[in-house]
Structure formats: C-alpha cells, structure tokens
Tab-separated table of C-alpha atoms in Angstrom:
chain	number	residue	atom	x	y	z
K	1	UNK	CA	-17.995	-28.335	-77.740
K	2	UNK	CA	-19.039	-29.084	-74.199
K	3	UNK	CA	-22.618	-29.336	-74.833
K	4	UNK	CA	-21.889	-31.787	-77.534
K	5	UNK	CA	-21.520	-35.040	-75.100
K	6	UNK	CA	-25.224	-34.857	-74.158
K	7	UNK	CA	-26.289	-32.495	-76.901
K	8	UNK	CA	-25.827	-34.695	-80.114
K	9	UNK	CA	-27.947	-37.670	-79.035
K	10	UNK	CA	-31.156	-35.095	-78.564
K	11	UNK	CA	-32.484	-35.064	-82.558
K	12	UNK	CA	-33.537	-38.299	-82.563
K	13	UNK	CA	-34.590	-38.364	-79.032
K	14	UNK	CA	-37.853	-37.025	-79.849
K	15	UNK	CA	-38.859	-39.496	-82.338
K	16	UNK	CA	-37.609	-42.681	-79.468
K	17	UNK	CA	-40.225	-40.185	-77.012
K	18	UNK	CA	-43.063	-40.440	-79.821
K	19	UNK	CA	-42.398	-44.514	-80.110
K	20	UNK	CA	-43.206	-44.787	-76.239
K	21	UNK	CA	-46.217	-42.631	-76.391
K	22	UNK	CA	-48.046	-44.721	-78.998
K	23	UNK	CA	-46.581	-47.851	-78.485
K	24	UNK	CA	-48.284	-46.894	-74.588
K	25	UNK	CA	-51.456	-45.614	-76.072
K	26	UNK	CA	-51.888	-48.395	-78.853
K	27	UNK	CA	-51.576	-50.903	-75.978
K	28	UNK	CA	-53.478	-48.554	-73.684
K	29	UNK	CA	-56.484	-48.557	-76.065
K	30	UNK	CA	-56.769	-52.303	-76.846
K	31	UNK	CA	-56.334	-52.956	-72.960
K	32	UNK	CA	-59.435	-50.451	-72.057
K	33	UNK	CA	-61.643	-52.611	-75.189
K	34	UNK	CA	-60.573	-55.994	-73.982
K	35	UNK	CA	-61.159	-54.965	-69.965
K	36	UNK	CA	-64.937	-53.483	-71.254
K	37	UNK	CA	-65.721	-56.775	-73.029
K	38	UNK	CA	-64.229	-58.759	-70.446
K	39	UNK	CA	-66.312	-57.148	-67.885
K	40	UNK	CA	-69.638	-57.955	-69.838
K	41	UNK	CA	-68.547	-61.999	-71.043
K	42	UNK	CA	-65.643	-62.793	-68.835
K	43	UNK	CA	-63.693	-65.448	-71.071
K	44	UNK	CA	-64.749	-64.161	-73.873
K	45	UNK	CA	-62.012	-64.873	-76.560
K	46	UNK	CA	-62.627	-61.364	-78.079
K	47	UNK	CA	-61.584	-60.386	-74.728
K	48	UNK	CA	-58.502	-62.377	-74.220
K	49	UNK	CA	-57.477	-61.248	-77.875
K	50	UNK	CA	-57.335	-57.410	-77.412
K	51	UNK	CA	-56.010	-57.654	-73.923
K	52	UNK	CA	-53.189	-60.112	-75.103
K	53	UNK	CA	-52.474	-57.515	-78.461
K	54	UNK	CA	-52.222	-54.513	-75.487
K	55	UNK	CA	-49.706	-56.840	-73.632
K	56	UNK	CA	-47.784	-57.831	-76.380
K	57	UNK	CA	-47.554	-54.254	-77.803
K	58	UNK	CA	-46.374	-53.578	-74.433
K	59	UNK	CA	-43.644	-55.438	-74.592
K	60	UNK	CA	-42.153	-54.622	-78.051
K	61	UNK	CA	-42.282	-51.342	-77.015
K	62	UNK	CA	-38.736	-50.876	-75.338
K	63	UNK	CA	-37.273	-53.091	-77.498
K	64	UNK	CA	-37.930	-51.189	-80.375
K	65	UNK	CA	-36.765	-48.103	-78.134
K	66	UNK	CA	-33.487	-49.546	-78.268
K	67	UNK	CA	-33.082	-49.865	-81.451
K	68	UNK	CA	-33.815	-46.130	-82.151
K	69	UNK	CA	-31.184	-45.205	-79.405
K	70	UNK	CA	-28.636	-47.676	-82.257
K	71	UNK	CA	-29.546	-44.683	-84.776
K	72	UNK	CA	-29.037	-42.015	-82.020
K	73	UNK	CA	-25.465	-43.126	-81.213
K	74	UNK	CA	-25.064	-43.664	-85.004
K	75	UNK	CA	-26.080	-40.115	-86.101
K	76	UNK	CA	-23.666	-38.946	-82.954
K	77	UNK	CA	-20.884	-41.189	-84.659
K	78	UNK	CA	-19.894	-42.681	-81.045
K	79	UNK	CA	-19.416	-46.314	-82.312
K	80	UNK	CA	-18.162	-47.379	-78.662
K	81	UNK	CA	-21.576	-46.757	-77.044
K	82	UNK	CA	-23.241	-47.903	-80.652
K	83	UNK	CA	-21.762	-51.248	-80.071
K	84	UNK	CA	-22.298	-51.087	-76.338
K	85	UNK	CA	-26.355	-50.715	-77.963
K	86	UNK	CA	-25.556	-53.287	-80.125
K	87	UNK	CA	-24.525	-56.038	-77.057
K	88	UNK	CA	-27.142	-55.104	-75.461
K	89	UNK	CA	-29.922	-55.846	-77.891
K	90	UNK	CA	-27.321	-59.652	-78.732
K	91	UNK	CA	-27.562	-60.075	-74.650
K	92	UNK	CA	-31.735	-59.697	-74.946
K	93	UNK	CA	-31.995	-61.699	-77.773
K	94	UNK	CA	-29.316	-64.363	-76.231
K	95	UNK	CA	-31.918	-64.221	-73.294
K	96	UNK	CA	-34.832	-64.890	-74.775
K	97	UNK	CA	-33.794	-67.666	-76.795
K	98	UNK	CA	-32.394	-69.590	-74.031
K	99	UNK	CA	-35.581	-69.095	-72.159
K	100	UNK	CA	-38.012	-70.139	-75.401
K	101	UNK	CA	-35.822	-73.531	-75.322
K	102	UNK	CA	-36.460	-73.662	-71.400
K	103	UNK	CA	-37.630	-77.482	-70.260
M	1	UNK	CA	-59.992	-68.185	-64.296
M	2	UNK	CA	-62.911	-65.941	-64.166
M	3	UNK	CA	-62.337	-62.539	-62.264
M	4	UNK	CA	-65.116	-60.411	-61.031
M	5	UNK	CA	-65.041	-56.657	-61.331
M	6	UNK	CA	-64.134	-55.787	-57.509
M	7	UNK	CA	-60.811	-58.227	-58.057
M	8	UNK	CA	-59.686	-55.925	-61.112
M	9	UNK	CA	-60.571	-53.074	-59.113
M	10	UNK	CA	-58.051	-53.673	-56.294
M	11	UNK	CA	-55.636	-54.765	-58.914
M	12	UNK	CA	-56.047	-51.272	-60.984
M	13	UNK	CA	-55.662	-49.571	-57.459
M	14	UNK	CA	-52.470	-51.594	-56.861
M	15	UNK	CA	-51.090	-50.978	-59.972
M	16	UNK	CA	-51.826	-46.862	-59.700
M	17	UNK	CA	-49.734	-46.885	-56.679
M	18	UNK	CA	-46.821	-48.962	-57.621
M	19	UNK	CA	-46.937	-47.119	-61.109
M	20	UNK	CA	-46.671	-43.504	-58.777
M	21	UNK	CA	-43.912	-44.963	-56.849
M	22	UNK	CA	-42.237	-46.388	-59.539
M	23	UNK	CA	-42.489	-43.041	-61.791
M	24	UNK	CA	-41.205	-40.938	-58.574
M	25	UNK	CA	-38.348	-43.395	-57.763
M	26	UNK	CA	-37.161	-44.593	-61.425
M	27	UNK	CA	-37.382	-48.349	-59.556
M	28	UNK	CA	-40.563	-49.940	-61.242
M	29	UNK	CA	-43.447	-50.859	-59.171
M	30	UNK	CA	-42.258	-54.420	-58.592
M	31	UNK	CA	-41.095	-54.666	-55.306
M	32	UNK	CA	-44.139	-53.687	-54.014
M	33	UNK	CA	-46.803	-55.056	-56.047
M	34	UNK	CA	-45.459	-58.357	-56.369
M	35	UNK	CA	-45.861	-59.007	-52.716
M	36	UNK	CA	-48.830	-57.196	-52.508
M	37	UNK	CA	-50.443	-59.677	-55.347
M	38	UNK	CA	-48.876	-62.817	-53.894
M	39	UNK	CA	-49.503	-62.624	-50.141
M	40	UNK	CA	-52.364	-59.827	-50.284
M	41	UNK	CA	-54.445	-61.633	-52.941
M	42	UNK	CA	-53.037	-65.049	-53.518
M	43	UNK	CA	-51.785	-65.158	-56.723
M	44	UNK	CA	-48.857	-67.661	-57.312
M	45	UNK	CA	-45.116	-66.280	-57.343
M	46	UNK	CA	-44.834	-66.579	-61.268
M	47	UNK	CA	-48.537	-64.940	-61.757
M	48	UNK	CA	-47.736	-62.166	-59.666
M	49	UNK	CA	-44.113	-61.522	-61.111
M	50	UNK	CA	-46.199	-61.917	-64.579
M	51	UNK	CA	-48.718	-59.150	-63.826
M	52	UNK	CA	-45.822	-56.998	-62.441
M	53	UNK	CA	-43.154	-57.296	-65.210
M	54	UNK	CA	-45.775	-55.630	-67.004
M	55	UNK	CA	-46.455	-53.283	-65.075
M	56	UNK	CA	-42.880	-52.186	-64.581
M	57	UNK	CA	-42.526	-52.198	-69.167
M	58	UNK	CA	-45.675	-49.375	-68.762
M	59	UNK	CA	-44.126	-47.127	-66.433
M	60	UNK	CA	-40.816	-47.283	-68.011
M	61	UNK	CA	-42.300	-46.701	-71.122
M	62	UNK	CA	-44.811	-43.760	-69.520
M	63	UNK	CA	-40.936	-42.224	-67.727
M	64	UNK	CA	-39.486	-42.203	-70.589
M	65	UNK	CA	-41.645	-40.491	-72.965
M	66	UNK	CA	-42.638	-37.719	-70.836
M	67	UNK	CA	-40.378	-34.834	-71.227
M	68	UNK	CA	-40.231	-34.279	-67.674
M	69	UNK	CA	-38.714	-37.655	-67.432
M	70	UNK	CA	-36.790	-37.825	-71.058
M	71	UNK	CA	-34.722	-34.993	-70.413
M	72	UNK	CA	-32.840	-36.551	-67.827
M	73	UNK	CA	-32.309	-39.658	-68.761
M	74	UNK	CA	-28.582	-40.358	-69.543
M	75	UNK	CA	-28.435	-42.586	-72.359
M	76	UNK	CA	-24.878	-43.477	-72.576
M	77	UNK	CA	-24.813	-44.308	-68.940
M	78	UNK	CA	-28.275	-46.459	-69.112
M	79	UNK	CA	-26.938	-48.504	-72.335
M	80	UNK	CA	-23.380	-49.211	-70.622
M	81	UNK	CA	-25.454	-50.421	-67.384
M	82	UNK	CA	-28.202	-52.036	-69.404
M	83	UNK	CA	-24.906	-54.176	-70.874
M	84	UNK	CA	-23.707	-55.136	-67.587
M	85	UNK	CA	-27.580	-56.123	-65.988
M	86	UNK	CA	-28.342	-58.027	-68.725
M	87	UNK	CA	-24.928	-60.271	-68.390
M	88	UNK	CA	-25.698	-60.305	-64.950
M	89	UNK	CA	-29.109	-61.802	-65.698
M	90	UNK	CA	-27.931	-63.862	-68.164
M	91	UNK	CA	-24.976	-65.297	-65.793
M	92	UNK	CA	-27.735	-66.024	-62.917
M	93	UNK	CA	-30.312	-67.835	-65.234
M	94	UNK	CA	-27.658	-70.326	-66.639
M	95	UNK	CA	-25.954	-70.513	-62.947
M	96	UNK	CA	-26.844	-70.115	-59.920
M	97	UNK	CA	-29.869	-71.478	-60.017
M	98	UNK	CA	-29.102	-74.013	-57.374
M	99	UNK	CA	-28.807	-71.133	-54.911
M	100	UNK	CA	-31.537	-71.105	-52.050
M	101	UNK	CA	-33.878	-68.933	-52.581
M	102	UNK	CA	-34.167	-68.854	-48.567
M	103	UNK	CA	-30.050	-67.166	-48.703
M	104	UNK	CA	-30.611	-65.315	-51.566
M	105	UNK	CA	-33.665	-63.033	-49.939
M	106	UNK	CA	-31.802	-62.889	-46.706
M	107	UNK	CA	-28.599	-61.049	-48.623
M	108	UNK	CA	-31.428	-58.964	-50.250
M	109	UNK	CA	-32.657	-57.767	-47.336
M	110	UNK	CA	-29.213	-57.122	-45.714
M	111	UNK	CA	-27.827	-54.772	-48.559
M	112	UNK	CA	-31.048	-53.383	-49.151
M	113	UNK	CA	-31.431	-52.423	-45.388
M	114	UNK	CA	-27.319	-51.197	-45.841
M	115	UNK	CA	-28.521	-48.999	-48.900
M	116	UNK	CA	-31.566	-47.771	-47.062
M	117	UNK	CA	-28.599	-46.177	-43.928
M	118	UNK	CA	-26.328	-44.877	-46.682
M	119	UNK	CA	-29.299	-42.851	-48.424
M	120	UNK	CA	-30.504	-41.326	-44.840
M	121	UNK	CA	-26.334	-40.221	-43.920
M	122	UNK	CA	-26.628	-38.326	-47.345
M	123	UNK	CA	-29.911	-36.605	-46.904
M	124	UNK	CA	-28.106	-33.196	-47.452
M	125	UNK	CA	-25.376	-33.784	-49.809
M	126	UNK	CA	-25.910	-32.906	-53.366
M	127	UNK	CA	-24.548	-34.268	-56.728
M	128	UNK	CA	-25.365	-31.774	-58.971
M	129	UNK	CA	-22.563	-28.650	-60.123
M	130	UNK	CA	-23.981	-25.508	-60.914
M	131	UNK	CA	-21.038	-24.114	-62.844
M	132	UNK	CA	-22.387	-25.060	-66.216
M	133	UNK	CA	-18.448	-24.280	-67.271
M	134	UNK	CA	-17.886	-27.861	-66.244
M	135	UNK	CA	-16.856	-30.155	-68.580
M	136	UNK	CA	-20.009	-33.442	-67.993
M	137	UNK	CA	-17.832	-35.498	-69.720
M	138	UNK	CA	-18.840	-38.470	-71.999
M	139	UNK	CA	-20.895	-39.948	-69.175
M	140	UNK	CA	-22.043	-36.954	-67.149
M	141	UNK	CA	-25.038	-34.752	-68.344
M	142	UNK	CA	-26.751	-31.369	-67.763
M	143	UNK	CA	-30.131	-30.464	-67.140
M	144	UNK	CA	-32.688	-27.763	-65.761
M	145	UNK	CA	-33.392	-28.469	-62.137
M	146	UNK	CA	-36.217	-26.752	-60.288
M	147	UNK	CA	-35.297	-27.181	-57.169
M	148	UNK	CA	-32.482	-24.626	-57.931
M	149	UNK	CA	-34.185	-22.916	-61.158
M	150	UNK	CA	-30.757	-23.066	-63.178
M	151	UNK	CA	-28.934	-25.505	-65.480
M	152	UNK	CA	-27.294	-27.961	-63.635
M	153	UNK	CA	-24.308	-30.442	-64.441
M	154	UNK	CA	-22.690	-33.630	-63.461
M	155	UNK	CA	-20.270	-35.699	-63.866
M	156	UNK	CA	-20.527	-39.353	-63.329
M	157	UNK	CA	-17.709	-40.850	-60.842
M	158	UNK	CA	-16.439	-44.898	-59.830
M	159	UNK	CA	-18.274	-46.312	-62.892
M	160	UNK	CA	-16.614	-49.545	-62.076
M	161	UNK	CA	-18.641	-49.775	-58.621
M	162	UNK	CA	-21.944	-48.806	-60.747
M	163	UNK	CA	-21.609	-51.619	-63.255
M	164	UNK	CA	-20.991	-53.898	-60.749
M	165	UNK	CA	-24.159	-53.161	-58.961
M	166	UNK	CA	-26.081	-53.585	-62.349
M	167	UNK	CA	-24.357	-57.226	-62.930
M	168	UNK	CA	-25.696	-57.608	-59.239
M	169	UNK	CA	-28.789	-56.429	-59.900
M	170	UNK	CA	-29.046	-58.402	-63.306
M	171	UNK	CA	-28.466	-61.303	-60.908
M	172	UNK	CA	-31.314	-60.780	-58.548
M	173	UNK	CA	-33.814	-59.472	-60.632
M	174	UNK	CA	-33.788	-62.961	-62.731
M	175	UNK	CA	-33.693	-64.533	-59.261
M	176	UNK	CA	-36.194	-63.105	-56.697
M	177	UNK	CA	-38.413	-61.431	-59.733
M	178	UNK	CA	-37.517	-57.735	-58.902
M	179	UNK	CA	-36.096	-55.240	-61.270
M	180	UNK	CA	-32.526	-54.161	-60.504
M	181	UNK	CA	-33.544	-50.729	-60.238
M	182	UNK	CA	-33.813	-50.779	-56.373
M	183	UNK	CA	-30.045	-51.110	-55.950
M	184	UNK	CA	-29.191	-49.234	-59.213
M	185	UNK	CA	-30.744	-45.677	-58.137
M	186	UNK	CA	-29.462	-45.586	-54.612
M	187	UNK	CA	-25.782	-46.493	-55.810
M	188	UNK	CA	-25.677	-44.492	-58.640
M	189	UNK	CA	-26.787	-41.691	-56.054
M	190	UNK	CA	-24.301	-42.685	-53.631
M	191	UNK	CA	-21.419	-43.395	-54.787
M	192	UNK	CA	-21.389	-42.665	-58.510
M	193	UNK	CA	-22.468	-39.209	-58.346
M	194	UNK	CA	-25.728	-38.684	-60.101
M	195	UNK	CA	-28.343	-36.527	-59.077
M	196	UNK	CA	-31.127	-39.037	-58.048
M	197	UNK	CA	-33.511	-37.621	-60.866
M	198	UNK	CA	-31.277	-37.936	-63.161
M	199	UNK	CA	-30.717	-41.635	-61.708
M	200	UNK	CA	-33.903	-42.045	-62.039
M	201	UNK	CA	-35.027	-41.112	-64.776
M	202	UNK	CA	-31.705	-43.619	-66.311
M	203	UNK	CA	-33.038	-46.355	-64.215
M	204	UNK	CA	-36.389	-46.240	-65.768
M	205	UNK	CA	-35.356	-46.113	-69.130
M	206	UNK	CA	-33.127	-49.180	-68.257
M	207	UNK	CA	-36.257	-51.243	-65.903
M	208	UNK	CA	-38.251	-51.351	-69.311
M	209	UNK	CA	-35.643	-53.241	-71.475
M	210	UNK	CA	-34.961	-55.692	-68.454
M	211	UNK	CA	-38.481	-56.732	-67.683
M	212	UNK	CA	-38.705	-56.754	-71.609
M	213	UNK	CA	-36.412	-59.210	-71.675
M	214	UNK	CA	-38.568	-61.261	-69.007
M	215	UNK	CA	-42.251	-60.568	-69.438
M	216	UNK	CA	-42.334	-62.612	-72.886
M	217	UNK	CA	-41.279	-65.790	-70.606
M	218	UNK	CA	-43.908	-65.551	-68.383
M	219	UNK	CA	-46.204	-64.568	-71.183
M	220	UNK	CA	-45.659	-67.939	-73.140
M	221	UNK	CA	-45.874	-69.990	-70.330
M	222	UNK	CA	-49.194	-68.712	-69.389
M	223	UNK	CA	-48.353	-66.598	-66.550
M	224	UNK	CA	-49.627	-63.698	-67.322
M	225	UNK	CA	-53.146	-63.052	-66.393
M	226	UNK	CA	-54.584	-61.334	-69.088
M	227	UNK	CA	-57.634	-59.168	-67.545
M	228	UNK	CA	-54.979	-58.742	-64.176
M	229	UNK	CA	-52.364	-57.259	-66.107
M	230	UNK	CA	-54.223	-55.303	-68.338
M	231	UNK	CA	-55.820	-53.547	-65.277
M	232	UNK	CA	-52.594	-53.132	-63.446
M	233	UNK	CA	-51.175	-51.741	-66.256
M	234	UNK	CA	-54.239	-49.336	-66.818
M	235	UNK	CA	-53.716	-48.113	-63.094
M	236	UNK	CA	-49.921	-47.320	-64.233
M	237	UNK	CA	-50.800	-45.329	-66.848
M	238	UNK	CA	-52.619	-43.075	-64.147
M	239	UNK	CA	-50.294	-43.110	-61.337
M	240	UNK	CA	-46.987	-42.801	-63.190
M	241	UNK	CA	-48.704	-39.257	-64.305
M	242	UNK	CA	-49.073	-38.699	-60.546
M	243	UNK	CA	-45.561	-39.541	-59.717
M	244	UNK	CA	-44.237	-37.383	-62.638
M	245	UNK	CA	-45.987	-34.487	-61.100
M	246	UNK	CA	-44.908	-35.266	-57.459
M	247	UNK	CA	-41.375	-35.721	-58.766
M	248	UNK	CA	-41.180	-32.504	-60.800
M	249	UNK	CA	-42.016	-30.705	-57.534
M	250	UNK	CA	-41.068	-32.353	-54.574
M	251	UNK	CA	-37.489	-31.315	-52.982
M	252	UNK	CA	-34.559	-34.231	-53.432
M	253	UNK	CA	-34.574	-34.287	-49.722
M	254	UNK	CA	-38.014	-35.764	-50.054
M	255	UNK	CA	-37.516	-37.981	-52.433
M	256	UNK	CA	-34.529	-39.380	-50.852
M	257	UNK	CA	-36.087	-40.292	-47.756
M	258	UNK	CA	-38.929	-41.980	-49.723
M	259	UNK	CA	-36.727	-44.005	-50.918
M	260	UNK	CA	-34.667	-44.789	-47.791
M	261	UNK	CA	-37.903	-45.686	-46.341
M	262	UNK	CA	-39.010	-47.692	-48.950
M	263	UNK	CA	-35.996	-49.822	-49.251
M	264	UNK	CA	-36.656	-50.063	-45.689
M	265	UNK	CA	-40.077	-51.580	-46.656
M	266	UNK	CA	-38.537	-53.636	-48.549
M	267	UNK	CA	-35.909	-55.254	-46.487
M	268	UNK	CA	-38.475	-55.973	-43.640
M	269	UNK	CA	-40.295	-58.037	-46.386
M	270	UNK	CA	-37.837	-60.120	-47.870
M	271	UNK	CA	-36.375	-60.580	-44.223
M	272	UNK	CA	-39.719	-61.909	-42.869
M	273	UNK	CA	-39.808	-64.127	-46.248
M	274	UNK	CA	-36.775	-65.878	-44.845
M	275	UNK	CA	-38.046	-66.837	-41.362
C-alpha cells in the first residue's frame, strides 16, 4: 500500500484540474471582451462590468478549489488533513470578514 | 482613470514576465511586479498590490491545472502549510500592525539575502530518492522527473521548521503585500527536503488561496484597476505557459540559481526601500 499515501487523493484530482481551467478561461474570456470594449470607449460601464465579472471569477476560483480538495481527503477517508481543509477554508473566511468590517 | 492602449501594453508585458517567473518558481509574480508597477509606472502601493494579487490567483490557478504542474503538487503538505500561512496572516493583520514598515523590509531583505546563500551552497545536492521501494510517507510524494527519466520519491523532513516559515510568511505577505511563496520554496528545498518542483508546484497551489484571501479587500475598496488587472492577468495566462515549458525542461541546477538570483533581486530592492 505504498502508493496509497499520494495515490488515493488522484480521482478527484482531475475534476479540482478541470475547475481551474474554466474558472481561468471563463474569466479569461470576459477579461479579453471587457479589454476590446474598453479599448474602443474607455469608461465604458459595459467595460468595467465584464472586466470586474473576469476578476471576480478569478478570485472564486481557488476557493472553490479548496473545497473540492475537502471531497478529495473525504473520498481518501484521512479526516486529519480533511479537517486541516476544513481550518483552512474557517481561517479564509475568519479573514475576510474581519477585513469587510475594516474602518 | 482613463488608460490609453500603450499603458495596458506595458502592463500585459509586465504581467507575461512575472506570470513566467512565477510559473517556473511556484512564487507568484508579486515580488517583482509590484515594484515594477509602483516605482516603474507610478501606481500607488495598494493599486499595485491590487493588480498583482491578481495576477498571482491566475498563475496559481494556470500551475495548478496544468498536468505538468498538478502532478506534483503535494496536497497534504500545501493544506497543512496553507493552515499555518493563513494564521500567520491572520495574527499580523490583527497585530502587528504598529510595526514599521521601514524594520519590517529591512528583516525582509536580510533573510531573503540569507535564503538567496543557502540556495547557491546547495546547487548540487538533490532531494529526490530514486528507490521507488521507499516508503513517501503521509507527507512525502512520488513523481516522474525528467531530468532523471524515472519515478522519483521523497520524503518530507523538519516539518516543524516548514510551518514556521509559512506562519512567517503569512506574516509578511499581509504586511509588505508579497505572497509567502518566496520564503516557502527555498525552505521547503532546503531544509525540509522537497525537490524544488515539487515545492513548487505546492507553493503555487498554496499562493492562489492566500492572495484569494486578499484580492477581495483590495477589490471592495476600489483598488483594483479594472482594465490594469485584466491585462496583467491576460499577460499571465501567456507567460505562465512559457514558464511551464521552461520548467519541464530546464535542469534543477538552473532553476535553483534563478531563484538564488532572484531572491537576490529581491533583497537589493526591499534594502534600497529602507534607506
């Protein structure tokens, strides 16, 4: 069973791989329309709207990586590091709440 | 603010190289494209850490998916570091905020310059175990290296002196607006006892969720230049590719004198910041 520490986390590795690529290309796409109106009516709203979508697309993106990497430790049963997951998304969260309530 | 064209295309040039870099190294294009948008094209501090946060989230994101970069990424090891970083970031926001700035780049300089000698006296020695008989252990890992055209192994030693450096690096990444990844790959390398691709690529995974945690900040408060970012992050999309296929084929030797010199680069900055 020696392949089984790095093994067992690999089925759903693929699908965490296929989140990045599209959450990259979604944002990718609605970065290239907002930078092609932006470069014919700088200011334009329409502009500011599809490159703020890319951004914020962006952003989710490794969030919702980590909470496929939860159901990766879950389908390896390894609670420790499932938990350890778990903190680690409560941290984030923790994080970004403080900051929204920032002065 | 209206931007012309030529402005956001320096800014997609920038971002191709820091995304290459970043890709190669596993460290997030930060460190160099926030002073190259602050001092090179006058962008305020929180603008420029805005615009690079971002960019940083796209070549994480770019690393990770790639099977090139996926296969070595160690996820028990990133999640367990991620933990201790984003304490780390957590204990310097609510802390030490009263901490000069002025001291805090000085130390930055000083241990990056100290990390930059320690990579150079270990130009030669390797991590990786090529009897795959080895047991990896929980937090160790395998994987096909190129270099050497066989399965490789690893096992990962003094965890205690890696999450320390990631509660460090939590620290100063909330601080001076850098990702921890700078000091994370090098130690992990040095003293901890993975392969620096394989630090790498665990770095990069781990860069993404860390700036995630920041970039929405900036975002809400209107720091983030739309039309800059969204270039910079178009020019990552391009040169993480690059830095992919550089890293795929380029010896460790290489790449571990890129990043000596870089965190030399990087020390000389901060260390002028302070005079």
């Amino acid at each position: 069973m020696k392949l089984e520490t790095v093994d067992s986390l690999s089925s759903l590795d693929r699908a965490g791989a296929r989140l990045l690529t599209w959450g990259v290309l979604l944002s990718a796409l609605c970065i290239i329309a907002g930078l092609c109106v932006w470069l014919t009516a700088a200011g334009d709203w329409r502009a500011i709207a599809l490159l703020n979508a890319g951004l914020m697309m962006l952003m989710a993106t490794p969030i919702l990586r980590l909470c496929v990497a939860v159901g990766q430790f879950a389908q390896a049963r390894d609670w420790l590091f499932l938990l350890t997951t778990l903190a680690v998304l409560a941290v984030l969260v923790t994080t970004l709440i403080l900051a929204a309530h920032e002065p | 603010m209206d931007y012309p064209a030529s402005i956001i295309a320096i800014v997609l040039a920038a971002g191709a190289v820091a995304g290459c870099l970043g890709a190669l190294l596993g460290i997030g294009g930060g460190v160099f494209l926030v002073p190259l948008l602050n001092v090179g094209m006058g962008l305020s501090w929180p603008m420029a850490s805005g615009v690079s946060l971002m960019t940083v989230i796209a070549t994480s994101s770019v690393v990770s998916a790639r099977p090139a970069g996926r296969r070595l990424i160690n996820l028990r090891l990133a999640m367990l570091l991620q933990l201790a970083a984003g304490i780390g970031a957590l204990i310097g926001g609510l802390t030490v905020k009263g901490l000069p700035v002025m001291f805090l780049n000085l130390v930055f300089a000083c241990v990056t310059a100290m990390i930059a000698v320690i990579m150079l006296s270990r130009l030669d020695r390797r991590n990786v175990i090529f009897d795959t008989s080895v047991d990896p252990g929980r937090l160790g890992g395998r994987f096909y290296e190129e270099e050497s055209g066989r399965e490789v192994i690893y096992r990962t030693r003094r965890l205690p002196a890696a999450v320390v450096v990631s509660v460090a690096g939590g620290l100063v990444s909330g601080l001076l607006g850098i990702g921890g990844g700078i000091l994370q790959v090098p130690a992990l390398n040095a003293w901890c006892g993975v392969p620096l691709r394989a630090a790498a690529a665990t770095s990069s995974l781990m860069i993404g969720v860390t700036a995630a945690a920041s970039a929405p900040l900036y975002f809400a408060r209107g720091d983030v230049s739309a039309p800059l970012a969204g270039a910079a992050v178009l020019g990552v999309l391009v040169g993480s590719q690059a830095g992919l296929w550089f890293g795929g084929r380029a010896r460790v030797k290489w790449l571990k004198l890129l990043m000596a010199a870089v965190l030399a680069g990087v020390s000389a900055t901060y260390f002028f910041r302070t005079l």
